[in-house]
Short mmCIF file of C-alpha atoms and ligand atoms in Angstrom, two decimals:
data_model
loop_
_atom_site.label_atom_id
_atom_site.label_comp_id
_atom_site.label_asym_id
_atom_site.label_seq_id
_atom_site.Cartn_x
_atom_site.Cartn_y
_atom_site.Cartn_z
CA MET A 132 0.00 0.00 0.00
CA SER A 133 1.73 3.10 -1.21
CA SER A 134 0.30 5.32 1.51
CA LEU A 135 2.37 3.34 4.02
CA GLN A 136 5.57 4.31 2.23
CA PRO A 137 7.28 7.48 3.40
CA VAL A 138 6.60 10.37 1.02
CA ARG A 139 9.28 10.47 -1.72
CA GLY A 140 12.27 12.46 -0.56
CA THR A 141 11.55 12.01 3.15
CA HIS A 142 13.07 9.47 5.48
CA ASP A 143 12.83 8.06 8.96
CA LEU A 144 15.74 8.30 11.35
CA MET A 145 16.09 5.06 13.27
CA PRO A 146 18.05 5.19 16.56
CA ASP A 147 21.49 4.61 15.00
CA ASP A 148 20.84 7.26 12.31
CA SER A 149 19.41 9.75 14.75
CA ARG A 150 22.37 9.33 17.10
CA ARG A 151 24.62 10.50 14.27
CA HIS A 152 22.16 13.23 13.27
CA ARG A 153 21.88 14.58 16.83
CA TRP A 154 25.61 14.42 17.27
CA VAL A 155 26.08 16.66 14.23
CA GLU A 156 23.42 19.07 15.52
CA ASP A 157 24.72 19.08 19.09
CA THR A 158 28.31 19.57 17.95
CA ALA A 159 27.11 22.55 15.90
CA PHE A 160 25.23 24.06 18.82
CA ALA A 161 28.15 23.49 21.20
CA ALA A 162 30.50 25.25 18.76
CA ALA A 163 28.00 28.08 18.25
CA ARG A 164 27.73 28.59 22.00
CA ARG A 165 31.49 28.98 22.25
CA TYR A 166 31.14 31.90 19.81
CA GLY A 167 28.35 33.44 21.87
CA PHE A 168 25.32 32.27 19.87
CA GLY A 169 21.98 31.41 21.44
CA GLU A 170 19.32 29.20 19.89
CA ILE A 171 16.27 30.60 18.13
CA VAL A 172 13.35 28.34 17.27
CA THR A 173 11.01 29.70 14.62
CA PRO A 174 7.92 27.99 13.16
CA ILE A 175 8.44 25.54 10.32
CA PHE A 176 5.80 27.36 8.30
CA GLU A 177 5.38 31.04 7.52
CA PHE A 178 3.20 33.17 5.30
CA THR A 179 4.38 32.50 1.75
CA GLU A 180 5.44 36.14 1.30
CA VAL A 181 8.18 35.74 3.88
CA PHE A 182 10.00 33.56 1.36
CA SER A 183 8.71 34.74 -2.00
CA ARG A 184 9.62 38.37 -1.34
CA THR A 185 13.08 37.65 0.01
CA LEU A 186 14.63 34.65 -1.72
CA GLY A 187 14.11 36.17 -5.16
CA GLU A 188 11.37 35.56 -7.66
CA THR A 189 13.80 33.91 -10.09
CA SER A 190 15.49 31.64 -7.56
CA ASP A 191 15.06 27.88 -8.01
CA VAL A 192 13.67 27.67 -4.52
CA VAL A 193 10.84 30.10 -5.19
CA THR A 194 10.07 29.11 -8.76
CA LYS A 195 10.13 25.34 -8.34
CA GLU A 196 10.77 24.05 -4.89
CA MET A 197 8.43 25.52 -2.29
CA TYR A 198 5.75 23.52 -0.51
CA THR A 199 2.99 26.10 -0.65
CA PHE A 200 -0.65 25.56 0.22
CA ALA A 201 -3.75 27.46 1.27
CA ASP A 202 -4.65 26.62 4.85
CA ARG A 203 -8.21 26.35 6.10
CA SER A 204 -8.46 30.12 6.56
CA GLY A 205 -7.38 30.65 2.97
CA ASP A 206 -3.95 32.03 3.93
CA SER A 207 -1.08 31.10 1.66
CA ILE A 208 1.38 29.17 3.80
CA THR A 209 4.80 27.76 2.89
CA LEU A 210 6.84 25.12 4.68
CA ARG A 211 10.17 26.81 5.24
CA PRO A 212 12.72 25.98 2.52
CA GLU A 213 15.53 27.66 4.48
CA GLY A 214 16.10 29.37 7.81
CA THR A 215 17.27 32.93 7.23
CA ALA A 216 14.00 34.48 6.04
CA GLY A 217 12.14 33.16 9.11
CA VAL A 218 14.83 34.46 11.45
CA ALA A 219 14.67 37.87 9.76
CA ARG A 220 10.87 37.82 10.08
CA ALA A 221 11.18 36.95 13.78
CA PHE A 222 13.69 39.75 14.25
CA ILE A 223 11.26 42.26 12.75
CA SER A 224 8.05 41.02 14.37
CA GLY A 225 9.81 40.60 17.72
CA GLY A 226 11.08 44.20 17.56
CA MET A 227 14.60 43.05 18.37
CA ALA A 228 16.38 46.02 16.80
CA GLN A 229 17.31 47.27 20.28
CA SER A 230 19.23 44.10 21.11
CA LEU A 231 21.85 44.21 18.38
CA PRO A 232 24.24 42.64 17.75
CA LEU A 233 22.32 39.37 17.79
CA LYS A 234 23.91 35.97 17.38
CA LEU A 235 21.41 33.25 16.61
CA PHE A 236 21.73 29.52 16.02
CA TYR A 237 18.95 27.34 14.61
CA ARG A 238 18.36 23.73 13.67
CA GLY A 239 15.50 21.80 12.20
CA PRO A 240 13.71 20.51 9.13
CA MET A 241 13.51 22.38 5.81
CA PHE A 242 11.31 21.50 2.85
CA ARG A 243 12.05 21.73 -0.86
CA HIS A 244 10.32 19.94 -3.70
CA GLU A 245 13.46 18.79 -5.51
CA ARG A 246 14.33 15.62 -7.39
CA PRO A 247 15.40 13.26 -4.60
CA GLN A 248 18.84 11.68 -4.91
CA LYS A 249 21.79 10.96 -2.65
CA GLY A 250 22.21 14.01 -0.41
CA ARG A 251 19.10 15.68 -1.80
CA LEU A 252 15.84 15.24 0.05
CA ARG A 253 12.46 16.94 0.15
CA GLN A 254 12.50 17.14 3.91
CA PHE A 255 16.05 17.66 5.08
CA HIS A 256 17.61 19.29 8.12
CA GLN A 257 19.89 22.22 8.58
CA VAL A 258 21.90 23.76 11.34
CA GLY A 259 22.64 27.41 10.78
CA VAL A 260 23.68 30.70 12.32
CA GLU A 261 22.85 34.36 11.74
CA LEU A 262 24.84 37.30 13.08
CA LEU A 263 22.74 40.45 12.84
CA GLY A 264 23.73 44.08 13.25
CA VAL A 265 27.45 44.04 12.38
CA GLU A 266 28.50 45.71 9.15
CA THR A 267 32.25 45.17 9.45
CA PRO A 268 34.30 42.23 8.11
CA GLN A 269 34.89 40.96 11.66
CA ALA A 270 31.43 39.44 11.50
CA ASP A 271 32.20 37.62 8.26
CA ILE A 272 35.45 36.30 9.68
CA GLU A 273 33.83 35.17 12.91
CA VAL A 274 30.94 33.24 11.33
CA ILE A 275 33.29 31.55 8.88
CA ALA A 276 35.62 30.68 11.77
CA LEU A 277 32.62 29.14 13.53
CA ALA A 278 31.81 27.07 10.44
CA TRP A 279 35.42 25.91 10.26
CA ARG A 280 35.38 25.06 13.97
CA LEU A 281 32.23 22.96 13.55
CA LEU A 282 33.64 21.06 10.58
CA SER A 283 36.92 20.53 12.44
CA ASP A 284 35.09 19.33 15.55
CA LEU A 285 33.26 16.81 13.36
CA GLY A 286 36.61 15.56 12.07
CA LEU A 287 36.04 16.92 8.57
CA ALA A 288 38.86 19.46 8.29
CA ASP A 289 40.67 17.29 5.72
CA LYS A 290 37.55 16.46 3.76
CA VAL A 291 36.21 19.93 2.99
CA GLN A 292 37.42 22.98 1.19
CA LEU A 293 36.35 26.56 1.83
CA GLU A 294 35.57 28.51 -1.33
CA ILE A 295 34.92 32.20 -0.97
CA ASN A 296 33.99 35.10 -3.20
CA THR A 297 32.59 38.58 -2.98
CA LEU A 298 29.39 39.74 -4.59
CA GLY A 299 30.38 43.33 -3.85
CA ASP A 300 28.11 46.18 -2.85
CA ALA A 301 25.10 47.42 -4.83
CA GLU A 302 27.25 49.62 -7.05
CA SER A 303 29.65 46.79 -7.88
CA ARG A 304 26.78 44.47 -8.67
CA ALA A 305 25.09 47.00 -10.96
CA ALA A 306 28.33 47.38 -12.91
CA TYR A 307 28.86 43.64 -13.04
CA ARG A 308 25.31 43.05 -14.11
CA GLN A 309 25.95 45.11 -17.22
CA THR A 310 29.21 43.38 -18.07
CA LEU A 311 27.70 39.96 -17.48
CA THR A 312 24.53 40.70 -19.44
CA ALA A 313 26.60 41.89 -22.39
CA TYR A 314 28.64 38.67 -22.32
CA LEU A 315 25.69 36.30 -21.82
CA SER A 316 23.63 38.04 -24.52
CA GLY A 317 26.32 36.97 -26.99
CA HIS A 318 25.57 33.33 -26.11
CA VAL A 319 21.85 33.51 -25.60
CA ASP A 320 21.07 30.84 -28.21
CA LYS A 321 23.13 28.30 -26.26
CA LEU A 322 21.67 29.09 -22.84
CA SER A 323 19.03 26.87 -21.23
CA GLU A 324 15.50 28.20 -21.20
CA ASP A 325 15.73 28.84 -17.45
CA SER A 326 18.87 30.87 -17.91
CA ARG A 327 17.39 32.88 -20.77
CA ASN A 328 14.68 33.89 -18.33
CA ARG A 329 17.21 34.67 -15.63
CA LEU A 330 19.23 36.77 -18.08
CA GLU A 331 16.54 39.42 -18.12
CA ARG A 332 15.53 39.29 -14.50
CA ASN A 333 18.70 38.42 -12.63
CA PRO A 334 21.73 37.56 -14.78
CA LEU A 335 23.89 36.74 -11.74
CA ARG A 336 21.67 33.75 -11.21
CA VAL A 337 22.93 32.21 -14.46
CA LEU A 338 26.31 31.75 -12.78
CA ASP A 339 24.66 29.35 -10.33
CA SER A 340 22.99 27.23 -13.05
CA LYS A 341 23.47 23.49 -12.78
CA ASP A 342 22.80 22.98 -16.52
CA GLU A 343 25.86 21.54 -18.32
CA GLY A 344 25.55 23.82 -21.35
CA ASP A 345 25.13 26.89 -19.14
CA ARG A 346 28.16 25.91 -17.14
CA ARG A 347 30.38 25.82 -20.23
CA ILE A 348 29.32 29.36 -21.12
CA VAL A 349 29.71 30.56 -17.55
CA GLU A 350 33.27 29.22 -17.43
CA ASN A 351 34.45 32.00 -19.71
CA ALA A 352 32.25 34.76 -18.31
CA PRO A 353 33.93 37.91 -16.97
CA ALA A 354 34.47 37.66 -13.22
CA MET A 355 32.88 39.86 -10.57
CA GLY A 356 36.31 40.91 -9.36
CA ASP A 357 36.85 43.32 -12.24
CA SER A 358 33.65 45.23 -11.44
CA LEU A 359 34.27 45.79 -7.73
CA THR A 360 34.32 49.28 -6.25
CA SER A 361 37.39 49.99 -4.16
CA ALA A 362 35.30 49.85 -0.98
CA ALA A 363 33.97 46.40 -1.88
CA ARG A 364 37.44 45.22 -2.78
CA GLU A 365 38.83 46.41 0.51
CA PHE A 366 36.03 44.74 2.44
CA PHE A 367 36.87 41.44 0.79
CA GLU A 368 40.58 41.88 1.41
CA GLN A 369 39.89 42.34 5.10
CA VAL A 370 37.82 39.18 5.20
CA THR A 371 40.49 37.07 3.51
CA ALA A 372 43.24 38.65 5.64
CA GLY A 373 41.23 37.70 8.74
CA LEU A 374 40.89 34.11 7.58
CA THR A 375 44.61 33.96 6.96
CA ALA A 376 45.32 35.35 10.44
CA LEU A 377 43.12 32.60 11.92
CA GLU A 378 44.87 29.97 9.78
CA ILE A 379 41.66 28.97 8.05
CA PRO A 380 42.51 27.57 4.61
CA PHE A 381 40.43 28.88 1.69
CA VAL A 382 40.46 29.36 -2.06
CA VAL A 383 38.92 32.34 -3.84
CA ASN A 384 36.42 31.11 -6.41
CA PRO A 385 35.50 34.12 -8.58
CA ARG A 386 32.47 32.24 -10.02
CA LEU A 387 30.88 31.48 -6.69
CA VAL A 388 27.43 33.02 -6.31
CA ARG A 389 24.64 31.93 -4.01
CA GLY A 390 21.26 30.63 -5.09
CA LEU A 391 19.22 33.22 -3.21
CA ASP A 392 18.80 36.88 -4.05
CA TYR A 393 19.54 38.56 -0.76
CA TYR A 394 23.32 38.15 -0.66
CA CYS A 395 26.01 40.87 -0.98
CA HIS A 396 29.75 41.05 -0.25
CA THR A 397 30.98 37.76 1.19
CA ALA A 398 29.66 34.49 -0.22
CA PHE A 399 31.20 31.17 0.76
CA GLU A 400 30.74 27.43 0.60
CA PHE A 401 32.43 24.46 2.16
CA THR A 402 32.50 21.70 -0.44
CA THR A 403 33.63 18.10 -0.53
CA THR A 404 34.45 15.73 -3.35
CA GLN A 405 33.13 12.76 -1.35
CA LEU A 406 29.40 13.16 -1.91
CA GLY A 407 29.16 13.07 -5.68
CA ALA A 408 27.13 15.86 -7.23
CA GLN A 409 25.82 17.10 -3.87
CA GLY A 410 29.19 18.47 -2.81
CA THR A 411 28.19 21.55 -0.81
CA VAL A 412 27.89 20.80 2.89
CA LEU A 413 27.73 24.33 4.31
CA ALA A 414 27.01 27.61 2.58
CA GLY A 415 26.39 31.20 3.50
CA GLY A 416 26.97 34.84 2.95
CA ARG A 417 26.23 38.43 3.85
CA TYR A 418 22.75 39.91 3.42
CA ASP A 419 22.79 43.58 4.43
CA GLU A 420 19.57 44.54 2.63
CA LEU A 421 17.40 41.54 3.50
CA ILE A 422 15.72 42.91 6.60
CA ALA A 423 15.09 46.31 5.00
CA THR A 424 13.61 44.57 1.94
CA MET A 425 11.17 42.80 4.27
CA GLY A 426 10.06 46.12 5.72
CA GLY A 427 12.19 46.14 8.87
CA PRO A 428 14.86 48.60 10.01
CA ARG A 429 17.96 48.27 7.82
CA THR A 430 20.09 45.72 9.65
CA PRO A 431 23.17 44.06 8.19
CA GLY A 432 23.52 40.34 8.59
CA ILE A 433 25.66 37.38 7.75
CA GLY A 434 25.09 33.68 8.26
CA TRP A 435 25.36 30.15 6.96
CA ALA A 436 23.47 26.89 6.91
CA ALA A 437 24.74 23.34 6.73
CA GLY A 438 22.91 20.23 5.59
CA VAL A 439 22.77 17.77 8.50
CA GLU A 440 22.17 14.73 6.25
CA ARG A 441 25.16 15.59 4.08
CA LEU A 442 27.37 16.10 7.13
CA SER A 443 26.08 12.85 8.62
CA MET A 444 27.20 10.96 5.51
CA LEU A 445 30.73 12.33 5.92
CA VAL A 446 31.38 12.03 9.64
CA GLY A 447 32.78 8.96 11.37
CA GLU A 448 31.19 7.13 14.28
CA PRO A 449 29.67 9.45 16.87
CA PRO A 450 30.73 8.90 20.48
CA PRO A 451 28.99 5.75 21.74
CA PRO A 452 26.14 6.10 24.22
CA ALA A 453 26.78 5.24 27.89
CA ARG A 454 27.08 1.48 28.27
CA PRO A 455 24.08 -0.01 30.04
CA ILE A 456 23.86 -2.51 32.83
CA ALA A 457 21.94 -5.68 32.01
CA VAL A 458 19.59 -6.89 34.74
CA ILE A 459 18.99 -10.61 34.35
CA PRO A 460 16.33 -12.39 36.45
CA MET A 461 16.72 -16.12 36.97
CA GLY A 462 13.30 -16.42 38.56
CA ASP A 463 11.09 -13.57 39.75
CA ALA A 464 10.65 -11.05 36.87
CA SER A 465 8.89 -8.49 39.05
CA ALA A 466 11.84 -8.35 41.47
CA ALA A 467 14.06 -7.63 38.47
CA MET A 468 11.80 -4.78 37.42
CA VAL A 469 12.17 -3.26 40.91
CA VAL A 470 15.97 -3.54 40.80
CA ALA A 471 16.10 -2.08 37.28
CA GLU A 472 13.94 0.86 38.34
CA ARG A 473 16.16 1.53 41.36
CA LEU A 474 19.27 1.66 39.17
CA ARG A 475 17.58 3.89 36.62
CA ARG A 476 16.54 6.28 39.39
CA ALA A 477 20.19 6.39 40.38
CA GLY A 478 20.98 7.60 36.86
CA LEU A 479 22.24 4.37 35.30
CA ALA A 480 21.20 3.03 31.89
CA VAL A 481 19.60 -0.39 32.36
CA GLU A 482 18.70 -3.04 29.85
CA LEU A 483 16.01 -5.37 31.16
CA GLY A 484 15.19 -8.40 29.05
CA TYR A 485 11.55 -9.45 28.82
CA SER A 486 11.96 -13.16 28.28
CA GLY A 487 14.36 -15.99 27.48
CA ASN A 488 16.77 -18.28 29.25
CA MET A 489 20.07 -17.21 30.81
CA LYS A 490 22.01 -17.83 27.60
CA LYS A 491 19.67 -15.75 25.47
CA ARG A 492 19.70 -12.94 27.98
CA MET A 493 23.49 -12.89 28.17
CA ALA A 494 23.64 -12.76 24.36
CA ARG A 495 21.30 -9.78 24.46
CA ALA A 496 23.45 -8.10 27.13
CA ASN A 497 26.48 -8.45 24.83
CA LYS A 498 24.53 -7.16 21.87
CA VAL A 499 23.67 -3.92 23.67
CA ASN A 500 27.31 -3.68 24.79
CA ALA A 501 26.39 -3.85 28.49
CA ARG A 502 29.26 -3.16 30.88
CA PHE A 503 27.98 -5.27 33.78
CA ALA A 504 25.29 -7.87 34.27
CA VAL A 505 23.32 -7.94 37.50
CA ILE A 506 22.11 -11.53 37.86
CA LEU A 507 19.25 -12.12 40.26
CA GLY A 508 19.62 -15.76 41.31
CA GLU A 509 17.26 -17.39 43.80
CA ASP A 510 20.02 -18.51 46.22
CA GLU A 511 21.62 -15.06 46.35
CA ALA A 512 18.18 -13.46 46.72
CA ALA A 513 17.66 -15.50 49.87
CA ARG A 514 20.87 -13.93 51.22
CA GLY A 515 19.79 -10.43 50.12
CA ALA A 516 22.46 -10.36 47.44
CA VAL A 517 22.93 -10.39 43.65
CA THR A 518 25.70 -11.56 41.35
CA LEU A 519 27.53 -8.76 39.59
CA ARG A 520 29.40 -9.91 36.48
CA ASP A 521 32.02 -7.74 34.84
CA LEU A 522 31.31 -8.40 31.15
CA ASP A 523 34.66 -7.04 29.99
CA GLY A 524 36.83 -8.85 32.52
CA GLY A 525 34.65 -11.96 32.86
CA THR A 526 34.97 -11.91 36.69
CA GLN A 527 32.02 -11.90 39.06
CA ASP A 528 31.24 -11.06 42.69
CA GLU A 529 28.38 -11.33 45.08
CA VAL A 530 27.16 -7.87 46.12
CA PRO A 531 24.55 -6.93 48.76
CA LEU A 532 21.36 -5.83 47.01
CA ALA A 533 20.96 -2.90 49.43
CA SER A 534 24.18 -1.25 48.29
CA LEU A 535 24.08 -2.17 44.59
CA GLU A 536 23.81 1.44 43.36
CA ASP A 537 26.82 2.52 45.44
CA HIS A 538 28.80 -0.42 44.24
CA LEU A 539 28.04 0.26 40.57
CA GLY A 540 28.65 3.97 41.08
CA ARG A 541 32.15 3.21 42.37
CA LEU A 542 32.89 0.97 39.39
CA SER A 543 31.75 3.27 36.60
P1 ATP B 781 22.45 22.88 -3.71
O1 ATP B 781 23.36 23.65 -4.60
O2 ATP B 781 23.03 21.53 -3.29
O3 ATP B 781 21.05 22.77 -4.24
P2 ATP B 781 21.62 25.11 -2.17
O4 ATP B 781 22.47 26.21 -2.65
O5 ATP B 781 20.23 24.99 -2.66
O6 ATP B 781 22.36 23.69 -2.36
P3 ATP B 781 21.43 26.20 0.47
O7 ATP B 781 20.11 26.82 0.24
O8 ATP B 781 22.63 27.06 0.52
O9 ATP B 781 21.65 25.04 -0.59
O10 ATP B 781 21.38 25.29 1.78
C1 ATP B 781 22.52 25.08 2.61
C2 ATP B 781 22.85 23.62 2.73
O11 ATP B 781 21.70 22.83 2.98
C3 ATP B 781 23.42 23.00 1.46
O12 ATP B 781 24.78 23.26 1.36
C4 ATP B 781 23.16 21.53 1.70
O13 ATP B 781 24.14 20.97 2.55
C5 ATP B 781 21.84 21.54 2.40
N1 ATP B 781 20.74 21.28 1.45
C6 ATP B 781 20.14 22.16 0.59
N2 ATP B 781 19.16 21.56 -0.10
C7 ATP B 781 19.12 20.27 0.34
C8 ATP B 781 18.31 19.14 0.02
N3 ATP B 781 17.32 19.23 -0.86
N4 ATP B 781 18.56 17.97 0.66
C9 ATP B 781 19.55 17.88 1.58
N5 ATP B 781 20.34 18.90 1.92
C10 ATP B 781 20.14 20.09 1.32
MG1 MG B 782 19.30 23.84 -4.12
#
């Protein structure tokens, strides 16, 4: 029955998967906290305008990928395809302009109607940060340093590469737009239909096209660098100098643009060659006009988002969970339940089998990687004691039931 299949492009996280997933998220939050970020939790759906007005009417996300529906009141609602627009909306509606600078971390599901493939889902998860209210390059350097710290903490420093570019200020972009339009117009017959559309509305977007033919034309396009104002150039030089001072390796990729409209100045991506076509694991940039565009007080911002599923595919084994203690009844199952509950109250992880002979239960204890087995034999019970077996060493002792928690506490 197809309705019992997960919807295409969505997946379930079983305990082993979710342990990895949470580890990535928690590592991100722990790193963010070290840089002074606090967590913001915004709704997973917003009024459609929050996204359509900010991400850009020619962006792939807005033109093809949003999950948009009319709710029962007739309001047009969209499941969030990304995190920044919702954070900006929360900043405006929460009247947080007095609390700048603001450093916000978020995590959670995002929704995009894309063609599912390895590393590309319709419901996926991101961790991300936004630093609002700082117009100087220090902010760019600090959020990139945080991204690098996260990837290093996950053991990925050798697997990813930081690519960085500048999209300049408004003046630089206007100049570049002209140069680029002139160049692309000379190749218009070879551009994909999408890119011909973009050419009129937002030629920079063509640089981000995934179409093979487009990419060949883009390869020889004039670079943004030649159109930069001296102020924009200096801004970028400060950012790269900061990265060098912090010993964060990077390459300048003059063709790097971001898929959404609100970016200016710094744009960056951490990419890997280990995930096939879906090589970008973390991406971000500066968006000084976004909040003003939405109708809020002009507030500069910079941030990034990382795909948790893509990171999860790259990372090694997360730290193992605390090893449990197996409680094994030889006779009275209810007595075992009482002992297990006592140990759990004392803060220990306890695995209590529901059925089976001694051999089966010991096999189960090994399977869950239990550290000790507490065996409740009838003879020992009569003496008010239990057998405590060290499953690593293979030794065992008789321990008074009354002081079992203390005993285990001393051992672990
Ligand atoms: P791509 O070029 O892969 O489509 P994007 O530019 O659309 O990525 P962003 O909007 O910058 O991606 O999102 C940041 C990160 O979120 C990406 O680098 C990626 O790791 C992850 N991501 C984006 N879309 C998906 C998806 N459909 N499935 C899984 N992860 C995704
Ligand atoms: Mg995309």
